[in-house]
Amino acid sequence: MITITAQVYRELAGYCISKLPEEACGLLSGREGVAETCWPITNREESPIAFTMDEAELDTVLEEIERSGEELMGMFHSHPTAVAKPSEFDKAHVVFPCSYMILSLASGRPRLRSFQPLDGDLVPERITILYDK
């Protein structure tokens, strides 16, 4: 299970929408089991069907996460025209031991799903969104 703040959800969805028609990508970090920070990262592919995180930006973000005392909690990317389901490419390129989130924009309404790496696969996991009080 991954827990994210409503603000992180808004930032993630807003960033993905702003990058249409291309796929967007980035990382999520936080403390005490709650993702509190969204880190957009440039998609070097500039493609509606694939993404590769910019390596320099990725390194900078990972350093900033460590420096801030947060921990890496998730990686995200969007599917502008497909459902929020990991592709075979997604499954084959799992790099981090964290949640893998996919935001589908295919229906016009964002749909976020999350998956956890397990034995070479990505299995669905629950997302909890903490709304502001």
Short mmCIF file of N, CA and C in Angstrom, two decimals:
data_model
loop_
_atom_site.label_atom_id
_atom_site.label_comp_id
_atom_site.label_asym_id
_atom_site.label_seq_id
_atom_site.Cartn_x
_atom_site.Cartn_y
_atom_site.Cartn_z
N MET A 1 0.83 -1.18 0.00
CA MET A 1 0.00 0.00 0.00
C MET A 1 0.88 1.25 0.00
N ILE A 2 0.44 2.27 -0.74
CA ILE A 2 1.11 3.56 -0.70
C ILE A 2 0.12 4.61 -0.23
N THR A 3 0.60 5.52 0.60
CA THR A 3 -0.20 6.64 1.08
C THR A 3 0.40 7.92 0.55
N ILE A 4 -0.45 8.76 -0.07
CA ILE A 4 0.00 10.03 -0.60
C ILE A 4 -0.91 11.14 -0.10
N THR A 5 -0.38 12.35 -0.04
CA THR A 5 -1.24 13.47 0.33
C THR A 5 -2.06 13.89 -0.88
N ALA A 6 -3.16 14.57 -0.61
CA ALA A 6 -4.00 15.08 -1.70
C ALA A 6 -3.20 16.07 -2.55
N GLN A 7 -2.33 16.85 -1.91
CA GLN A 7 -1.51 17.81 -2.66
C GLN A 7 -0.58 17.09 -3.63
N VAL A 8 0.01 15.98 -3.22
CA VAL A 8 0.86 15.20 -4.12
C VAL A 8 0.04 14.67 -5.28
N TYR A 9 -1.17 14.18 -5.00
CA TYR A 9 -2.03 13.71 -6.10
C TYR A 9 -2.31 14.84 -7.08
N ARG A 10 -2.67 16.02 -6.56
CA ARG A 10 -2.97 17.16 -7.45
C ARG A 10 -1.74 17.54 -8.29
N GLU A 11 -0.57 17.56 -7.66
CA GLU A 11 0.66 17.91 -8.39
C GLU A 11 0.98 16.87 -9.46
N LEU A 12 0.89 15.59 -9.10
CA LEU A 12 1.18 14.50 -10.05
C LEU A 12 0.21 14.58 -11.23
N ALA A 13 -1.09 14.66 -10.95
CA ALA A 13 -2.09 14.70 -12.02
C ALA A 13 -1.94 15.96 -12.87
N GLY A 14 -1.72 17.09 -12.23
CA GLY A 14 -1.56 18.34 -12.96
C GLY A 14 -0.35 18.33 -13.88
N TYR A 15 0.74 17.78 -13.39
CA TYR A 15 1.95 17.68 -14.21
C TYR A 15 1.70 16.77 -15.41
N CYS A 16 1.10 15.61 -15.17
CA CYS A 16 0.83 14.67 -16.26
C CYS A 16 -0.09 15.29 -17.31
N ILE A 17 -1.11 16.00 -16.87
CA ILE A 17 -2.03 16.66 -17.80
C ILE A 17 -1.30 17.74 -18.59
N SER A 18 -0.41 18.47 -17.93
CA SER A 18 0.31 19.55 -18.61
C SER A 18 1.25 19.04 -19.69
N LYS A 19 1.64 17.78 -19.62
CA LYS A 19 2.58 17.22 -20.58
C LYS A 19 1.89 16.51 -21.75
N LEU A 20 0.56 16.45 -21.74
CA LEU A 20 -0.15 15.83 -22.86
C LEU A 20 0.25 16.51 -24.17
N PRO A 21 0.41 15.78 -25.24
CA PRO A 21 0.03 14.38 -25.45
C PRO A 21 1.14 13.38 -25.09
N GLU A 22 2.24 13.87 -24.49
CA GLU A 22 3.36 12.99 -24.16
C GLU A 22 3.18 12.34 -22.79
N GLU A 23 3.89 11.22 -22.58
CA GLU A 23 3.94 10.62 -21.25
C GLU A 23 4.77 11.53 -20.35
N ALA A 24 4.35 11.60 -19.10
CA ALA A 24 5.09 12.34 -18.08
C ALA A 24 5.63 11.34 -17.07
N CYS A 25 6.64 11.75 -16.30
CA CYS A 25 7.21 10.83 -15.32
C CYS A 25 7.85 11.61 -14.16
N GLY A 26 8.11 10.88 -13.08
CA GLY A 26 8.75 11.50 -11.93
C GLY A 26 8.79 10.55 -10.74
N LEU A 27 9.18 11.10 -9.60
CA LEU A 27 9.31 10.34 -8.37
C LEU A 27 8.46 10.97 -7.27
N LEU A 28 8.18 10.17 -6.24
CA LEU A 28 7.49 10.64 -5.04
C LEU A 28 8.35 10.29 -3.84
N SER A 29 8.41 11.20 -2.88
CA SER A 29 9.16 10.92 -1.66
C SER A 29 8.37 11.39 -0.45
N GLY A 30 8.81 10.92 0.72
CA GLY A 30 8.11 11.33 1.93
C GLY A 30 8.76 10.78 3.17
N ARG A 31 8.03 10.94 4.25
CA ARG A 31 8.50 10.48 5.57
C ARG A 31 7.38 9.68 6.23
N GLU A 32 7.79 8.79 7.10
CA GLU A 32 6.85 8.04 7.94
C GLU A 32 5.72 7.40 7.13
N GLY A 33 6.07 6.88 5.96
CA GLY A 33 5.12 6.14 5.15
C GLY A 33 4.12 6.96 4.36
N VAL A 34 4.32 8.29 4.28
CA VAL A 34 3.41 9.15 3.52
C VAL A 34 4.20 9.93 2.47
N ALA A 35 3.81 9.77 1.20
CA ALA A 35 4.45 10.52 0.12
C ALA A 35 3.95 11.96 0.19
N GLU A 36 4.89 12.90 0.40
CA GLU A 36 4.56 14.30 0.60
C GLU A 36 5.15 15.21 -0.48
N THR A 37 6.04 14.66 -1.32
CA THR A 37 6.72 15.49 -2.31
C THR A 37 6.65 14.82 -3.68
N CYS A 38 6.25 15.59 -4.68
CA CYS A 38 6.21 15.13 -6.06
C CYS A 38 7.38 15.76 -6.81
N TRP A 39 8.16 14.94 -7.49
CA TRP A 39 9.34 15.39 -8.22
C TRP A 39 9.16 15.10 -9.71
N PRO A 40 8.61 16.04 -10.48
CA PRO A 40 8.52 15.83 -11.93
C PRO A 40 9.91 15.73 -12.54
N ILE A 41 10.07 14.85 -13.50
CA ILE A 41 11.35 14.67 -14.20
C ILE A 41 11.06 14.63 -15.69
N THR A 42 11.89 15.30 -16.46
CA THR A 42 11.70 15.38 -17.91
C THR A 42 11.73 14.00 -18.55
N ASN A 43 10.78 13.76 -19.44
CA ASN A 43 10.76 12.55 -20.26
C ASN A 43 11.61 12.79 -21.50
N ARG A 44 12.78 12.16 -21.55
CA ARG A 44 13.68 12.36 -22.68
C ARG A 44 13.14 11.81 -23.99
N GLU A 45 12.19 10.89 -23.90
CA GLU A 45 11.61 10.29 -25.11
C GLU A 45 10.71 11.26 -25.87
N GLU A 46 10.09 12.21 -25.13
CA GLU A 46 9.11 13.12 -25.73
C GLU A 46 8.12 12.34 -26.60
N SER A 47 7.53 11.30 -25.99
CA SER A 47 6.69 10.34 -26.70
C SER A 47 5.37 10.13 -25.98
N PRO A 48 4.29 9.86 -26.72
CA PRO A 48 3.02 9.54 -26.08
C PRO A 48 2.91 8.08 -25.64
N ILE A 49 3.93 7.26 -25.95
CA ILE A 49 3.85 5.84 -25.62
C ILE A 49 5.07 5.29 -24.88
N ALA A 50 6.01 6.16 -24.53
CA ALA A 50 7.22 5.69 -23.84
C ALA A 50 7.82 6.82 -23.01
N PHE A 51 8.62 6.44 -22.02
CA PHE A 51 9.34 7.46 -21.26
C PHE A 51 10.70 6.94 -20.84
N THR A 52 11.63 7.87 -20.73
CA THR A 52 12.94 7.66 -20.14
C THR A 52 13.23 8.90 -19.32
N MET A 53 13.45 8.71 -18.02
CA MET A 53 13.73 9.86 -17.17
C MET A 53 15.09 10.45 -17.54
N ASP A 54 15.15 11.78 -17.58
CA ASP A 54 16.42 12.47 -17.81
C ASP A 54 17.38 12.09 -16.68
N GLU A 55 18.54 11.52 -17.03
CA GLU A 55 19.46 10.98 -16.03
C GLU A 55 20.01 12.03 -15.09
N ALA A 56 20.36 13.20 -15.61
CA ALA A 56 20.91 14.27 -14.76
C ALA A 56 19.86 14.74 -13.76
N GLU A 57 18.62 14.94 -14.23
CA GLU A 57 17.54 15.34 -13.32
C GLU A 57 17.27 14.25 -12.28
N LEU A 58 17.26 13.00 -12.72
CA LEU A 58 17.03 11.88 -11.80
C LEU A 58 18.08 11.86 -10.70
N ASP A 59 19.35 12.00 -11.07
CA ASP A 59 20.43 12.03 -10.07
C ASP A 59 20.25 13.18 -9.09
N THR A 60 19.90 14.36 -9.61
CA THR A 60 19.70 15.54 -8.76
C THR A 60 18.56 15.31 -7.79
N VAL A 61 17.45 14.76 -8.28
CA VAL A 61 16.28 14.51 -7.43
C VAL A 61 16.62 13.48 -6.35
N LEU A 62 17.30 12.40 -6.71
CA LEU A 62 17.66 11.38 -5.72
C LEU A 62 18.57 11.97 -4.64
N GLU A 63 19.50 12.85 -5.03
CA GLU A 63 20.37 13.51 -4.05
C GLU A 63 19.55 14.43 -3.14
N GLU A 64 18.60 15.16 -3.72
CA GLU A 64 17.77 16.08 -2.94
C GLU A 64 16.86 15.31 -1.98
N ILE A 65 16.34 14.18 -2.41
CA ILE A 65 15.52 13.34 -1.51
C ILE A 65 16.36 12.91 -0.31
N GLU A 66 17.57 12.44 -0.57
CA GLU A 66 18.45 12.01 0.53
C GLU A 66 18.80 13.18 1.44
N ARG A 67 19.13 14.32 0.85
CA ARG A 67 19.52 15.51 1.62
C ARG A 67 18.37 16.01 2.50
N SER A 68 17.14 15.86 2.01
CA SER A 68 15.96 16.36 2.74
C SER A 68 15.55 15.45 3.89
N GLY A 69 16.12 14.26 3.94
CA GLY A 69 15.74 13.31 4.99
C GLY A 69 14.50 12.50 4.64
N GLU A 70 13.98 12.70 3.42
CA GLU A 70 12.85 11.89 2.98
C GLU A 70 13.37 10.58 2.38
N GLU A 71 12.45 9.70 2.05
CA GLU A 71 12.81 8.46 1.40
C GLU A 71 12.02 8.32 0.10
N LEU A 72 12.60 7.62 -0.86
CA LEU A 72 11.92 7.36 -2.12
C LEU A 72 10.75 6.43 -1.84
N MET A 73 9.56 6.86 -2.25
CA MET A 73 8.37 6.06 -1.99
C MET A 73 7.68 5.58 -3.25
N GLY A 74 7.89 6.29 -4.35
CA GLY A 74 7.21 5.90 -5.57
C GLY A 74 7.81 6.52 -6.81
N MET A 75 7.53 5.86 -7.91
CA MET A 75 7.87 6.35 -9.23
C MET A 75 6.56 6.43 -9.99
N PHE A 76 6.37 7.47 -10.82
CA PHE A 76 5.12 7.56 -11.57
C PHE A 76 5.39 7.87 -13.03
N HIS A 77 4.44 7.47 -13.85
CA HIS A 77 4.40 7.92 -15.24
C HIS A 77 2.95 7.87 -15.71
N SER A 78 2.70 8.54 -16.81
CA SER A 78 1.33 8.61 -17.32
C SER A 78 1.16 7.75 -18.56
N HIS A 79 -0.07 7.37 -18.79
CA HIS A 79 -0.49 6.70 -20.03
C HIS A 79 -1.54 7.62 -20.66
N PRO A 80 -1.13 8.48 -21.59
CA PRO A 80 -2.08 9.44 -22.18
C PRO A 80 -3.27 8.80 -22.89
N THR A 81 -3.07 7.63 -23.51
CA THR A 81 -4.15 7.02 -24.29
C THR A 81 -4.40 5.56 -23.91
N ALA A 82 -3.81 5.11 -22.83
CA ALA A 82 -3.96 3.71 -22.43
C ALA A 82 -4.43 3.62 -20.98
N VAL A 83 -4.89 2.44 -20.59
CA VAL A 83 -5.34 2.22 -19.22
C VAL A 83 -4.14 2.22 -18.27
N ALA A 84 -4.42 2.37 -16.99
CA ALA A 84 -3.38 2.41 -15.96
C ALA A 84 -2.96 0.99 -15.59
N LYS A 85 -2.31 0.33 -16.52
CA LYS A 85 -1.85 -1.04 -16.34
C LYS A 85 -0.40 -1.10 -16.85
N PRO A 86 0.49 -1.74 -16.09
CA PRO A 86 1.88 -1.80 -16.53
C PRO A 86 2.05 -2.60 -17.83
N SER A 87 2.83 -2.05 -18.73
CA SER A 87 3.17 -2.76 -19.96
C SER A 87 4.28 -3.76 -19.66
N GLU A 88 4.55 -4.64 -20.60
CA GLU A 88 5.67 -5.57 -20.44
C GLU A 88 6.98 -4.78 -20.31
N PHE A 89 7.10 -3.68 -21.03
CA PHE A 89 8.28 -2.81 -20.91
C PHE A 89 8.40 -2.27 -19.49
N ASP A 90 7.27 -1.80 -18.93
CA ASP A 90 7.28 -1.29 -17.55
C ASP A 90 7.79 -2.37 -16.58
N LYS A 91 7.27 -3.57 -16.73
CA LYS A 91 7.65 -4.66 -15.83
C LYS A 91 9.13 -5.02 -15.96
N ALA A 92 9.65 -4.96 -17.18
CA ALA A 92 11.05 -5.34 -17.43
C ALA A 92 12.03 -4.26 -16.97
N HIS A 93 11.54 -3.06 -16.70
CA HIS A 93 12.45 -1.97 -16.37
C HIS A 93 12.23 -1.42 -14.96
N VAL A 94 11.85 -2.29 -14.05
CA VAL A 94 11.73 -1.91 -12.64
C VAL A 94 13.14 -1.70 -12.10
N VAL A 95 13.37 -0.52 -11.53
CA VAL A 95 14.71 -0.18 -11.04
C VAL A 95 14.73 0.00 -9.53
N PHE A 96 13.69 0.63 -8.99
CA PHE A 96 13.68 0.98 -7.58
C PHE A 96 12.74 0.07 -6.79
N PRO A 97 13.06 -0.22 -5.53
CA PRO A 97 12.17 -1.02 -4.67
C PRO A 97 11.11 -0.12 -4.04
N CYS A 98 10.19 0.37 -4.87
CA CYS A 98 9.16 1.28 -4.39
C CYS A 98 7.88 1.05 -5.20
N SER A 99 6.86 1.81 -4.87
CA SER A 99 5.61 1.73 -5.62
C SER A 99 5.78 2.31 -7.02
N TYR A 100 5.10 1.70 -7.98
CA TYR A 100 5.10 2.17 -9.36
C TYR A 100 3.68 2.61 -9.68
N MET A 101 3.51 3.92 -9.89
CA MET A 101 2.18 4.47 -10.10
C MET A 101 2.00 4.85 -11.56
N ILE A 102 0.81 4.56 -12.08
CA ILE A 102 0.48 4.91 -13.47
C ILE A 102 -0.81 5.72 -13.45
N LEU A 103 -0.76 6.88 -14.09
CA LEU A 103 -1.94 7.73 -14.21
C LEU A 103 -2.44 7.63 -15.64
N SER A 104 -3.62 7.04 -15.81
CA SER A 104 -4.24 6.96 -17.14
C SER A 104 -5.05 8.23 -17.38
N LEU A 105 -4.87 8.79 -18.58
CA LEU A 105 -5.64 9.96 -19.01
C LEU A 105 -6.49 9.61 -20.22
N ALA A 106 -6.68 8.33 -20.45
CA ALA A 106 -7.36 7.85 -21.66
C ALA A 106 -8.84 8.21 -21.70
N SER A 107 -9.49 8.27 -20.56
CA SER A 107 -10.93 8.50 -20.55
C SER A 107 -11.30 9.96 -20.35
N GLY A 108 -10.30 10.82 -20.24
CA GLY A 108 -10.58 12.23 -19.99
C GLY A 108 -10.61 12.56 -18.51
N ARG A 109 -10.76 11.55 -17.68
CA ARG A 109 -10.73 11.72 -16.23
C ARG A 109 -9.55 10.92 -15.70
N PRO A 110 -8.63 11.55 -14.96
CA PRO A 110 -7.46 10.82 -14.47
C PRO A 110 -7.83 9.61 -13.62
N ARG A 111 -7.12 8.51 -13.88
CA ARG A 111 -7.30 7.29 -13.07
C ARG A 111 -5.92 6.83 -12.64
N LEU A 112 -5.67 6.85 -11.33
CA LEU A 112 -4.37 6.50 -10.78
C LEU A 112 -4.41 5.11 -10.18
N ARG A 113 -3.45 4.29 -10.56
CA ARG A 113 -3.29 2.96 -9.98
C ARG A 113 -1.85 2.80 -9.54
N SER A 114 -1.63 1.92 -8.58
CA SER A 114 -0.28 1.70 -8.07
C SER A 114 0.02 0.21 -8.03
N PHE A 115 1.29 -0.09 -8.22
CA PHE A 115 1.76 -1.47 -8.30
C PHE A 115 3.05 -1.61 -7.50
N GLN A 116 3.25 -2.78 -6.93
CA GLN A 116 4.44 -3.08 -6.15
C GLN A 116 5.24 -4.17 -6.87
N PRO A 117 6.56 -3.98 -7.01
CA PRO A 117 7.37 -5.03 -7.64
C PRO A 117 7.37 -6.30 -6.79
N LEU A 118 7.17 -7.45 -7.45
CA LEU A 118 7.18 -8.73 -6.75
C LEU A 118 7.56 -9.82 -7.74
N ASP A 119 8.70 -10.44 -7.53
CA ASP A 119 9.14 -11.57 -8.33
C ASP A 119 9.09 -11.30 -9.84
N GLY A 120 9.59 -10.14 -10.26
CA GLY A 120 9.64 -9.83 -11.68
C GLY A 120 8.32 -9.34 -12.27
N ASP A 121 7.34 -9.12 -11.42
CA ASP A 121 6.05 -8.64 -11.88
C ASP A 121 5.71 -7.35 -11.12
N LEU A 122 4.67 -6.68 -11.54
CA LEU A 122 4.14 -5.53 -10.82
C LEU A 122 2.71 -5.87 -10.42
N VAL A 123 2.48 -6.02 -9.12
CA VAL A 123 1.17 -6.44 -8.63
C VAL A 123 0.41 -5.23 -8.05
N PRO A 124 -0.90 -5.18 -8.28
CA PRO A 124 -1.68 -4.03 -7.79
C PRO A 124 -1.58 -3.87 -6.29
N GLU A 125 -1.59 -2.61 -5.86
CA GLU A 125 -1.60 -2.29 -4.43
C GLU A 125 -2.58 -1.15 -4.20
N ARG A 126 -3.01 -1.03 -2.97
CA ARG A 126 -3.97 0.00 -2.59
C ARG A 126 -3.29 1.36 -2.50
N ILE A 127 -4.02 2.41 -2.90
CA ILE A 127 -3.57 3.79 -2.72
C ILE A 127 -4.48 4.46 -1.71
N THR A 128 -3.91 5.09 -0.70
CA THR A 128 -4.66 5.89 0.24
C THR A 128 -4.27 7.34 0.03
N ILE A 129 -5.27 8.20 -0.15
CA ILE A 129 -5.02 9.63 -0.33
C ILE A 129 -5.48 10.34 0.94
N LEU A 130 -4.55 11.06 1.56
CA LEU A 130 -4.87 11.85 2.76
C LEU A 130 -5.31 13.23 2.34
N TYR A 131 -6.58 13.53 2.58
CA TYR A 131 -7.13 14.82 2.18
C TYR A 131 -6.89 15.86 3.26
N ASP A 132 -6.74 17.11 2.83
CA ASP A 132 -6.52 18.22 3.74
C ASP A 132 -7.71 18.37 4.67
N LYS A 133 -7.40 18.82 5.87
CA LYS A 133 -8.47 19.01 6.87
C LYS A 133 -9.00 20.42 6.79
#
